[in-house]
Amino acid sequence: MTMQDFPSPHIEAAFAALPDQARGPLLTVRSWIIEIAGGREDIGTLIEELKWGQPSYTTRPKTGCPLRLGMPKDGKTCALYVPCQTKLIAEMRAHYQDTAPANLSFEGNRGLHFDPAKPLPDTELRHTIALGLTYHSRRKN
């Protein structure tokens, strides 16, 4: 998959429906998910689909937890969501508690928020994506 390749018109429409200021950053995060999944043998096949009307990324076999991209209700920020029953956000909060960039905030145990008008916290988001896509396989080991 490349930036322009969408597995269905529904996913393409979900990105097209995003506000202009959010679309680019969320497409960038999408490209990182695809890049990370495609570059590692310990990550299963990436499946891109819609969950609750938002782009969602799962792996087959289930090496990782689902990752979902969207905008929180505030309508100002973007978010990378994970299932709230995982410990992934707690893991990220503990890892970045003293070093998190200003453009990164945590939503409980379910998401990372970032302002699309500011530089993306790429190191932290890429780290979260990699850990998310290997969440279950890491737990087994």
mmCIF file of C-alpha atoms in Angstrom:
data_model
loop_
_atom_site.group_PDB
_atom_site.id
_atom_site.type_symbol
_atom_site.label_atom_id
_atom_site.label_comp_id
_atom_site.label_asym_id
_atom_site.label_seq_id
_atom_site.Cartn_x
_atom_site.Cartn_y
_atom_site.Cartn_z
ATOM 1 C CA MET A 1 0.000 0.000 0.000
ATOM 2 C CA THR A 2 1.190 3.498 -0.732
ATOM 3 C CA MET A 3 -0.137 6.856 0.430
ATOM 4 C CA GLN A 4 -2.633 6.969 -2.417
ATOM 5 C CA ASP A 5 -3.672 3.318 -2.277
ATOM 6 C CA PHE A 6 -6.796 2.783 -0.247
ATOM 7 C CA PRO A 7 -8.237 -0.723 0.076
ATOM 8 C CA SER A 8 -11.772 0.620 -0.301
ATOM 9 C CA PRO A 9 -13.565 3.790 -1.342
ATOM 10 C CA HIS A 10 -15.015 3.959 2.179
ATOM 11 C CA ILE A 11 -11.583 4.499 3.717
ATOM 12 C CA GLU A 12 -10.690 7.055 1.075
ATOM 13 C CA ALA A 13 -13.979 8.838 1.832
ATOM 14 C CA ALA A 14 -13.234 8.810 5.575
ATOM 15 C CA PHE A 15 -9.960 10.647 4.962
ATOM 16 C CA ALA A 16 -11.593 12.995 2.461
ATOM 17 C CA ALA A 17 -14.235 13.902 5.061
ATOM 18 C CA LEU A 18 -11.625 15.074 7.578
ATOM 19 C CA PRO A 19 -11.075 18.814 7.985
ATOM 20 C CA ASP A 20 -8.238 20.066 5.780
ATOM 21 C CA GLN A 21 -5.932 20.796 8.722
ATOM 22 C CA ALA A 22 -6.263 17.207 10.036
ATOM 23 C CA ARG A 23 -6.179 15.244 6.784
ATOM 24 C CA GLY A 24 -2.473 15.729 5.993
ATOM 25 C CA PRO A 25 -1.145 14.846 9.447
ATOM 26 C CA LEU A 26 -3.431 11.803 9.729
ATOM 27 C CA LEU A 27 -2.386 10.626 6.255
ATOM 28 C CA THR A 28 1.218 10.978 7.411
ATOM 29 C CA VAL A 29 0.529 8.838 10.486
ATOM 30 C CA ARG A 30 -1.247 6.342 8.199
ATOM 31 C CA SER A 31 1.892 6.179 6.033
ATOM 32 C CA TRP A 32 3.993 5.469 9.141
ATOM 33 C CA ILE A 33 1.665 2.623 10.140
ATOM 34 C CA ILE A 34 1.964 1.103 6.664
ATOM 35 C CA GLU A 35 5.743 1.655 6.569
ATOM 36 C CA ILE A 36 6.352 0.134 10.007
ATOM 37 C CA ALA A 37 4.086 -2.855 9.361
ATOM 38 C CA GLY A 38 5.683 -3.503 5.985
ATOM 39 C CA GLY A 39 9.227 -3.239 7.259
ATOM 40 C CA ARG A 40 9.105 -5.802 10.044
ATOM 41 C CA GLU A 41 8.812 -9.567 9.923
ATOM 42 C CA ASP A 42 7.399 -9.764 13.454
ATOM 43 C CA ILE A 43 4.262 -7.859 12.442
ATOM 44 C CA GLY A 44 1.440 -9.714 10.743
ATOM 45 C CA THR A 45 -0.298 -8.613 7.572
ATOM 46 C CA LEU A 46 -1.778 -5.144 7.991
ATOM 47 C CA ILE A 47 -5.536 -4.832 7.484
ATOM 48 C CA GLU A 48 -6.965 -1.340 6.934
ATOM 49 C CA GLU A 49 -10.697 -0.970 7.548
ATOM 50 C CA LEU A 50 -13.194 1.382 9.144
ATOM 51 C CA LYS A 51 -14.205 1.129 12.809
ATOM 52 C CA TRP A 52 -16.754 3.626 14.047
ATOM 53 C CA GLY A 53 -16.306 5.493 10.774
ATOM 54 C CA GLN A 54 -12.566 5.980 11.365
ATOM 55 C CA PRO A 55 -9.564 4.311 9.688
ATOM 56 C CA SER A 56 -8.451 1.339 11.754
ATOM 57 C CA TYR A 57 -5.395 -0.893 11.419
ATOM 58 C CA THR A 58 -5.206 -4.482 12.640
ATOM 59 C CA THR A 59 -2.826 -7.346 11.994
ATOM 60 C CA ARG A 60 -3.420 -10.921 10.891
ATOM 61 C CA PRO A 61 -2.324 -12.957 12.690
ATOM 62 C CA LYS A 62 -3.060 -10.870 15.739
ATOM 63 C CA THR A 63 0.462 -9.666 16.545
ATOM 64 C CA GLY A 64 -0.737 -6.219 17.557
ATOM 65 C CA CYS A 65 -3.654 -4.310 18.961
ATOM 66 C CA PRO A 66 -5.904 -2.272 16.673
ATOM 67 C CA LEU A 67 -4.790 1.288 15.973
ATOM 68 C CA ARG A 68 -7.377 3.868 14.933
ATOM 69 C CA LEU A 69 -6.949 7.380 13.551
ATOM 70 C CA GLY A 70 -9.382 10.212 14.120
ATOM 71 C CA MET A 71 -10.286 13.492 15.685
ATOM 72 C CA PRO A 72 -11.476 13.752 19.281
ATOM 73 C CA LYS A 73 -14.701 15.542 20.103
ATOM 74 C CA ASP A 74 -12.784 18.789 20.681
ATOM 75 C CA GLY A 75 -12.460 19.053 16.891
ATOM 76 C CA LYS A 76 -9.058 20.723 17.263
ATOM 77 C CA THR A 77 -6.632 17.854 17.713
ATOM 78 C CA CYS A 78 -5.916 14.555 15.997
ATOM 79 C CA ALA A 79 -5.574 11.238 17.769
ATOM 80 C CA LEU A 80 -4.068 7.790 17.542
ATOM 81 C CA TYR A 81 -6.379 5.498 19.499
ATOM 82 C CA VAL A 82 -5.812 2.021 20.923
ATOM 83 C CA PRO A 83 -8.221 -0.299 22.753
ATOM 84 C CA CYS A 84 -8.686 1.034 26.273
ATOM 85 C CA GLN A 85 -8.155 -2.399 27.862
ATOM 86 C CA THR A 86 -4.538 -2.500 26.652
ATOM 87 C CA LYS A 87 -1.676 -1.095 28.685
ATOM 88 C CA LEU A 88 -0.104 0.582 25.662
ATOM 89 C CA ILE A 89 -0.946 4.188 26.593
ATOM 90 C CA ALA A 90 0.199 3.593 30.172
ATOM 91 C CA GLU A 91 3.440 2.205 28.728
ATOM 92 C CA MET A 92 3.861 5.319 26.559
ATOM 93 C CA ARG A 93 2.975 7.659 29.409
ATOM 94 C CA ALA A 94 5.585 6.020 31.651
ATOM 95 C CA HIS A 95 8.199 6.106 28.895
ATOM 96 C CA TYR A 96 7.582 9.742 27.906
ATOM 97 C CA GLN A 97 6.379 11.277 31.167
ATOM 98 C CA ASP A 98 9.404 13.536 31.460
ATOM 99 C CA THR A 99 10.249 13.958 27.784
ATOM 100 C CA ALA A 100 6.924 14.213 25.932
ATOM 101 C CA PRO A 101 6.932 17.061 23.429
ATOM 102 C CA ALA A 102 4.463 19.905 23.890
ATOM 103 C CA ASN A 103 2.455 18.595 20.941
ATOM 104 C CA LEU A 104 1.585 15.282 22.586
ATOM 105 C CA SER A 105 -0.999 14.582 25.251
ATOM 106 C CA PHE A 106 -2.530 11.432 26.613
ATOM 107 C CA GLU A 107 -6.238 10.636 26.746
ATOM 108 C CA GLY A 108 -6.758 8.245 29.624
ATOM 109 C CA ASN A 109 -5.773 4.748 28.562
ATOM 110 C CA ARG A 110 -7.038 5.037 24.990
ATOM 111 C CA GLY A 111 -5.215 7.633 22.946
ATOM 112 C CA LEU A 112 -2.476 10.055 22.058
ATOM 113 C CA HIS A 113 -3.549 13.530 20.921
ATOM 114 C CA PHE A 114 -1.560 15.963 18.812
ATOM 115 C CA ASP A 115 -2.252 19.351 17.280
ATOM 116 C CA PRO A 116 -2.252 19.048 13.468
ATOM 117 C CA ALA A 117 -1.100 22.676 13.110
ATOM 118 C CA LYS A 118 2.182 21.939 14.900
ATOM 119 C CA PRO A 119 5.041 19.613 13.982
ATOM 120 C CA LEU A 120 4.067 15.988 14.507
ATOM 121 C CA PRO A 121 5.625 14.190 17.480
ATOM 122 C CA ASP A 122 7.003 11.657 15.017
ATOM 123 C CA THR A 123 9.418 9.808 17.294
ATOM 124 C CA GLU A 124 6.745 9.184 19.911
ATOM 125 C CA LEU A 125 4.015 8.301 17.411
ATOM 126 C CA ARG A 126 6.283 5.919 15.476
ATOM 127 C CA HIS A 127 7.319 4.287 18.747
ATOM 128 C CA THR A 128 3.678 3.859 19.770
ATOM 129 C CA ILE A 129 2.781 2.434 16.357
ATOM 130 C CA ALA A 130 5.625 -0.113 16.490
ATOM 131 C CA LEU A 131 4.684 -1.191 20.014
ATOM 132 C CA GLY A 132 0.994 -1.271 19.095
ATOM 133 C CA LEU A 133 1.545 -3.453 16.024
ATOM 134 C CA THR A 134 3.516 -5.940 18.167
ATOM 135 C CA TYR A 135 1.452 -5.582 21.359
ATOM 136 C CA HIS A 136 0.117 -9.164 21.545
ATOM 137 C CA SER A 137 3.285 -10.873 20.335
ATOM 138 C CA ARG A 138 5.321 -8.943 22.923
ATOM 139 C CA ARG A 139 2.886 -9.979 25.652
ATOM 140 C CA LYS A 140 3.306 -13.665 24.727
ATOM 141 C CA ASN A 141 7.095 -13.495 25.036
#
